[in-house]
Tab-separated table of C-alpha atoms in Angstrom:
chain	number	residue	atom	x	y	z
A	1	UNK	CA	0.000	0.000	0.000
A	2	UNK	CA	2.775	2.414	0.941
A	3	UNK	CA	4.530	1.655	-2.358
A	4	UNK	CA	1.377	2.448	-4.342
A	5	UNK	CA	0.901	5.744	-2.487
A	6	UNK	CA	4.553	6.682	-3.126
A	7	UNK	CA	4.126	5.942	-6.835
A	8	UNK	CA	0.940	8.036	-7.000
A	9	UNK	CA	2.588	10.960	-5.162
A	10	UNK	CA	5.594	10.827	-7.489
A	11	UNK	CA	3.290	10.633	-10.520
A	12	UNK	CA	1.313	13.624	-9.247
A	13	UNK	CA	4.425	15.778	-8.880
A	14	UNK	CA	5.703	14.671	-12.287
A	15	UNK	CA	2.420	15.620	-13.964
A	16	UNK	CA	2.332	18.948	-12.058
A	17	UNK	CA	5.889	19.756	-13.132
A	18	UNK	CA	5.174	18.867	-16.764
A	19	UNK	CA	1.997	20.961	-16.726
A	20	UNK	CA	3.836	23.957	-15.217
A	21	UNK	CA	6.603	23.712	-17.802
A	22	UNK	CA	4.131	23.398	-20.681
A	23	UNK	CA	1.949	26.229	-19.406
A	24	UNK	CA	4.972	28.490	-18.942
A	25	UNK	CA	6.265	27.720	-22.425
A	26	UNK	CA	2.828	28.381	-23.939
A	27	UNK	CA	2.538	31.703	-22.091
A	28	UNK	CA	6.024	32.758	-23.185
A	29	UNK	CA	5.142	32.044	-26.824
A	30	UNK	CA	1.663	33.571	-26.863
A	31	UNK	CA	2.337	36.474	-24.497
A	32	UNK	CA	5.964	37.580	-24.963
A	33	UNK	CA	7.382	39.992	-22.412
A	34	UNK	CA	7.166	43.638	-23.472
A	35	UNK	CA	10.310	45.148	-24.951
A	36	UNK	CA	11.985	47.526	-22.496
A	37	UNK	CA	14.566	50.257	-22.844
A	38	UNK	CA	17.001	48.191	-20.784
A	39	UNK	CA	16.622	45.251	-23.172
A	40	UNK	CA	17.027	47.372	-26.281
A	41	UNK	CA	19.833	49.741	-25.286
A	42	UNK	CA	21.886	47.842	-22.697
A	43	UNK	CA	25.331	47.021	-24.149
A	44	UNK	CA	27.776	44.217	-23.502
A	45	UNK	CA	31.216	45.251	-22.198
A	46	UNK	CA	33.724	46.624	-24.670
A	47	UNK	CA	36.523	44.458	-25.980
A	48	UNK	CA	39.680	45.309	-24.050
A	49	UNK	CA	42.804	43.265	-23.314
A	50	UNK	CA	44.415	42.945	-19.892
A	51	UNK	CA	47.887	41.572	-19.188
A	52	UNK	CA	46.343	38.950	-16.889
A	53	UNK	CA	44.058	37.533	-19.601
A	54	UNK	CA	44.533	34.038	-20.969
A	55	UNK	CA	46.060	30.842	-19.667
A	56	UNK	CA	49.550	32.373	-19.563
A	57	UNK	CA	48.523	35.871	-18.455
A	58	UNK	CA	50.481	37.691	-15.760
A	59	UNK	CA	49.862	40.910	-13.870
A	60	UNK	CA	51.726	44.013	-14.989
A	61	UNK	CA	53.037	45.380	-11.666
A	62	UNK	CA	53.492	48.892	-13.027
A	63	UNK	CA	49.906	48.903	-14.238
A	64	UNK	CA	48.654	47.581	-10.898
A	65	UNK	CA	50.455	50.406	-9.093
A	66	UNK	CA	48.928	52.945	-11.454
A	67	UNK	CA	45.510	51.367	-10.898
A	68	UNK	CA	45.963	51.568	-7.146
A	69	UNK	CA	46.881	55.232	-7.525
A	70	UNK	CA	43.625	55.837	-9.418
A	71	UNK	CA	41.664	53.996	-6.735
A	72	UNK	CA	43.389	55.897	-3.939
A	73	UNK	CA	42.976	59.368	-5.483
A	74	UNK	CA	39.547	58.940	-7.104
A	75	UNK	CA	37.586	55.829	-6.140
A	76	UNK	CA	38.394	55.578	-2.424
A	77	UNK	CA	36.292	58.674	-1.704
A	78	UNK	CA	33.167	56.531	-2.186
A	79	UNK	CA	34.152	52.871	-2.547
A	80	UNK	CA	35.744	50.565	0.004
A	81	UNK	CA	38.150	47.633	-0.383
A	82	UNK	CA	37.162	45.810	2.773
A	83	UNK	CA	38.791	42.493	1.793
A	84	UNK	CA	42.212	43.991	1.039
A	85	UNK	CA	44.808	44.711	3.740
A	86	UNK	CA	47.491	47.354	3.293
A	87	UNK	CA	50.190	44.690	3.632
A	88	UNK	CA	48.764	42.944	0.550
A	89	UNK	CA	50.148	45.813	-1.521
A	90	UNK	CA	53.630	44.295	-1.272
A	91	UNK	CA	52.455	41.949	-4.045
A	92	UNK	CA	52.242	45.024	-6.307
A	93	UNK	CA	55.933	45.741	-5.831
A	94	UNK	CA	55.755	48.225	-2.959
A	95	UNK	CA	58.412	47.955	-0.253
A	96	UNK	CA	57.533	47.537	3.423
A	97	UNK	CA	58.392	51.195	4.044
A	98	UNK	CA	56.127	52.306	1.193
A	99	UNK	CA	53.277	50.142	2.500
A	100	UNK	CA	53.655	51.685	5.952
A	101	UNK	CA	53.523	55.160	4.421
A	102	UNK	CA	50.423	54.290	2.392
A	103	UNK	CA	48.659	52.819	5.428
A	104	UNK	CA	49.527	55.852	7.535
A	105	UNK	CA	47.760	58.055	4.986
A	106	UNK	CA	44.412	56.431	5.846
A	107	UNK	CA	42.402	56.893	9.021
A	108	UNK	CA	40.970	53.651	10.421
A	109	UNK	CA	38.662	52.976	13.403
A	110	UNK	CA	40.501	52.297	16.648
A	111	UNK	CA	40.367	52.689	20.417
A	112	UNK	CA	41.784	55.610	22.354
A	113	UNK	CA	44.239	53.969	24.803
A	114	UNK	CA	43.664	56.724	27.360
A	115	UNK	CA	39.867	56.811	27.440
A	116	UNK	CA	38.900	53.456	25.916
A	117	UNK	CA	36.495	55.237	23.566
A	118	UNK	CA	36.221	54.678	19.821
A	119	UNK	CA	38.528	56.962	17.853
A	120	UNK	CA	40.229	57.218	14.497
A	121	UNK	CA	43.928	56.486	14.124
A	122	UNK	CA	46.479	56.259	11.289
A	123	UNK	CA	46.409	52.930	9.512
A	124	UNK	CA	48.994	50.167	9.894
A	125	UNK	CA	50.038	47.512	7.366
A	126	UNK	CA	47.911	44.900	9.140
A	127	UNK	CA	44.755	47.006	8.801
A	128	UNK	CA	42.260	46.633	5.978
A	129	UNK	CA	41.235	49.529	3.766
A	130	UNK	CA	38.620	51.489	5.717
A	131	UNK	CA	35.104	52.303	4.585
A	132	UNK	CA	34.705	55.895	3.374
A	133	UNK	CA	31.380	56.313	5.214
A	134	UNK	CA	30.441	55.564	8.810
A	135	UNK	CA	27.337	53.606	7.772
A	136	UNK	CA	24.884	53.043	4.919
A	137	UNK	CA	22.743	56.030	5.945
A	138	UNK	CA	25.713	58.368	5.579
A	139	UNK	CA	26.617	56.693	2.260
A	140	UNK	CA	23.093	57.175	0.902
A	141	UNK	CA	22.994	60.800	2.024
A	142	UNK	CA	26.178	61.537	0.068
A	143	UNK	CA	25.326	59.531	-3.050
A	144	UNK	CA	21.767	60.312	-4.113
A	145	UNK	CA	20.295	57.563	-1.918
A	146	UNK	CA	22.636	54.880	-3.327
A	147	UNK	CA	25.226	52.911	-1.347
A	148	UNK	CA	28.495	52.653	-3.322
A	149	UNK	CA	29.428	48.949	-3.493
A	150	UNK	CA	32.627	47.512	-2.103
A	151	UNK	CA	35.073	46.962	-4.969
A	152	UNK	CA	37.187	44.143	-3.508
A	153	UNK	CA	35.438	41.389	-5.469
A	154	UNK	CA	33.668	43.473	-8.095
A	155	UNK	CA	35.405	41.898	-11.093
A	156	UNK	CA	34.410	38.439	-9.850
A	157	UNK	CA	30.835	39.508	-9.130
A	158	UNK	CA	30.205	40.773	-12.671
A	159	UNK	CA	30.343	38.896	-15.957
A	160	UNK	CA	33.512	39.889	-17.836
A	161	UNK	CA	34.470	41.752	-14.654
A	162	UNK	CA	37.514	43.683	-15.849
A	163	UNK	CA	35.849	44.604	-19.121
A	164	UNK	CA	32.692	45.573	-17.250
A	165	UNK	CA	34.553	47.979	-14.943
A	166	UNK	CA	36.463	49.519	-17.844
A	167	UNK	CA	33.310	49.869	-19.971
A	168	UNK	CA	31.274	51.343	-17.123
A	169	UNK	CA	33.891	53.989	-16.337
A	170	UNK	CA	34.315	55.005	-19.981
A	171	UNK	CA	30.676	54.517	-20.999
A	172	UNK	CA	28.976	57.689	-19.749
A	173	UNK	CA	27.155	59.530	-22.532
A	174	UNK	CA	24.009	61.553	-23.269
A	175	UNK	CA	20.837	59.548	-23.752
A	176	UNK	CA	20.397	58.588	-27.420
A	177	UNK	CA	17.589	60.348	-29.234
A	178	UNK	CA	16.375	56.948	-30.480
A	179	UNK	CA	15.840	55.788	-26.887
A	180	UNK	CA	13.753	58.814	-25.952
A	181	UNK	CA	11.778	58.503	-29.182
A	182	UNK	CA	10.960	54.832	-28.622
A	183	UNK	CA	10.608	55.041	-24.827
A	184	UNK	CA	9.579	58.591	-23.841
A	185	UNK	CA	9.152	57.556	-20.205
A	186	UNK	CA	12.734	56.265	-19.979
A	187	UNK	CA	14.320	59.686	-19.582
A	188	UNK	CA	17.166	59.624	-17.056
A	189	UNK	CA	15.835	60.943	-13.716
A	190	UNK	CA	17.469	64.009	-12.134
A	191	UNK	CA	20.571	63.097	-10.170
A	192	UNK	CA	21.259	59.941	-12.179
A	193	UNK	CA	23.588	59.429	-15.133
A	194	UNK	CA	22.995	57.515	-18.361
A	195	UNK	CA	25.367	54.633	-19.023
A	196	UNK	CA	24.444	51.825	-21.459
A	197	UNK	CA	26.862	49.407	-19.770
A	198	UNK	CA	24.913	49.524	-16.502
A	199	UNK	CA	22.040	47.044	-16.141
A	200	UNK	CA	19.201	49.574	-15.879
A	201	UNK	CA	20.993	52.266	-17.944
A	202	UNK	CA	20.973	54.871	-15.163
A	203	UNK	CA	23.193	54.989	-12.095
A	204	UNK	CA	23.818	57.370	-9.234
A	205	UNK	CA	27.595	57.444	-9.620
A	206	UNK	CA	28.791	60.448	-11.571
A	207	UNK	CA	31.585	59.906	-14.118
A	208	UNK	CA	34.645	59.314	-11.892
A	209	UNK	CA	37.233	59.987	-14.593
A	210	UNK	CA	36.470	63.094	-16.563
A	211	UNK	CA	39.686	64.561	-17.943
A	212	UNK	CA	43.226	63.743	-18.964
A	213	UNK	CA	45.769	64.283	-16.203
A	214	UNK	CA	43.211	63.815	-13.424
A	215	UNK	CA	45.764	61.504	-11.806
A	216	UNK	CA	49.468	62.272	-12.169
A	217	UNK	CA	51.227	58.946	-12.609
A	218	UNK	CA	54.518	58.646	-10.794
A	219	UNK	CA	56.014	56.508	-13.594
A	220	UNK	CA	55.373	59.168	-16.237
A	221	UNK	CA	52.646	57.293	-18.121
A	222	UNK	CA	50.215	59.615	-19.903
A	223	UNK	CA	47.038	59.534	-17.818
A	224	UNK	CA	44.254	59.624	-20.393
A	225	UNK	CA	40.751	58.647	-19.283
A	226	UNK	CA	41.094	55.408	-21.242
A	227	UNK	CA	44.453	54.597	-19.615
A	228	UNK	CA	43.231	55.367	-16.096
A	229	UNK	CA	40.099	53.256	-16.603
A	230	UNK	CA	42.131	50.314	-17.866
A	231	UNK	CA	44.629	50.631	-15.013
A	232	UNK	CA	42.033	50.718	-12.241
A	233	UNK	CA	40.169	47.802	-13.854
A	234	UNK	CA	43.430	45.804	-13.821
A	235	UNK	CA	43.927	46.689	-10.160
A	236	UNK	CA	40.416	45.459	-9.317
A	237	UNK	CA	41.081	42.203	-11.182
A	238	UNK	CA	44.005	41.744	-8.789
A	239	UNK	CA	41.980	42.615	-5.650
A	240	UNK	CA	39.371	40.025	-6.635
A	241	UNK	CA	41.904	37.304	-7.434
A	242	UNK	CA	45.357	38.099	-6.023
A	243	UNK	CA	46.468	34.460	-6.444
A	244	UNK	CA	45.607	34.384	-10.158
A	245	UNK	CA	49.227	34.009	-11.293
A	246	UNK	CA	49.930	31.264	-8.747
A	247	UNK	CA	46.799	29.408	-9.807
A	248	UNK	CA	47.860	29.454	-13.443
A	249	UNK	CA	51.431	28.446	-12.615
A	250	UNK	CA	50.162	25.527	-10.546
A	251	UNK	CA	47.522	24.509	-13.063
A	252	UNK	CA	49.866	23.618	-15.917
A	253	UNK	CA	52.033	21.124	-13.944
A	254	UNK	CA	48.838	19.582	-12.544
A	255	UNK	CA	47.412	19.140	-16.052
A	256	UNK	CA	50.719	17.651	-17.187
A	257	UNK	CA	50.708	15.189	-14.289
A	258	UNK	CA	47.098	14.179	-14.975
A	259	UNK	CA	47.907	13.603	-18.656
A	260	UNK	CA	50.962	11.495	-17.725
A	261	UNK	CA	48.935	9.518	-15.162
A	262	UNK	CA	46.208	8.891	-17.761
A	263	UNK	CA	48.692	7.552	-20.313
A	264	UNK	CA	50.432	5.459	-17.645
A	265	UNK	CA	47.109	4.045	-16.464
A	266	UNK	CA	46.063	3.157	-20.003
A	267	UNK	CA	49.372	1.404	-20.719
A	268	UNK	CA	49.118	-0.486	-17.419
A	269	UNK	CA	45.596	-1.559	-18.321
A	270	UNK	CA	46.730	-2.815	-21.706
A	271	UNK	CA	49.643	-4.708	-20.193
A	272	UNK	CA	47.698	-6.321	-17.350
A	273	UNK	CA	44.634	-7.329	-19.344
A	274	UNK	CA	46.375	-8.241	-22.580
A	275	UNK	CA	46.724	-11.946	-21.742
A	276	UNK	CA	43.335	-12.064	-20.033
A	277	UNK	CA	41.587	-10.864	-23.173
A	278	UNK	CA	43.393	-13.485	-25.238
A	279	UNK	CA	42.161	-16.168	-22.861
A	280	UNK	CA	38.592	-14.886	-23.066
A	281	UNK	CA	38.608	-14.922	-26.860
A	282	UNK	CA	40.318	-18.305	-27.163
């Protein structure tokens, strides 16, 4: 009896699932979703090459340092890097003394040793990059009711992360006349900025990089908007995956070992079972 009930319950759920799938497919065909401005005018990230791309890609340390400089002088006013410690910057080629100097330039939450009360103090290499706002309410008040996201893992959280960051930074533009003609109600609201590389086309963040020379690179590289955007995108690729080079370096020997082990296993199989197969066929 229990077996029959189990079969009937399973059959019921199978029929219900099939009906739901069929009904959903029929609805999608007969009542297609309305075309929206986001669907029509949203763009995929631009094609751009980074030194870390590909199976043999490696980080360009000079570019990472330039990207960090862009983050420090432009992006850090609104965006945090809560998963990155100052001491991690040694991987970019900074010396211990330089890391200490960089950390000291940031104020981080601490405790006053005399009163025991919360206070701000200069950062140390062991500290993590501090948040630019005390809380989300303060962040919203300063950014048109939007909380700037943490950038530590941004390039892993978005499809084509590095390309997405680069495209977003360089993608600000006036709304196309064709968009307003086709979707009159899709006009960018006051306080927001049109960007076709953002999911809903409008975002609260103003263009962060607006002119050449906005950041003066210490290595003499010409700081065009395109160059700065590419550099900071490369830096954020590193913050999201600082072990990328090590992973690639480890991956190739592992693949080589697996290939060798596969060939060795196949040859062993042939050798061990060679006589057995002859006996079976004789």
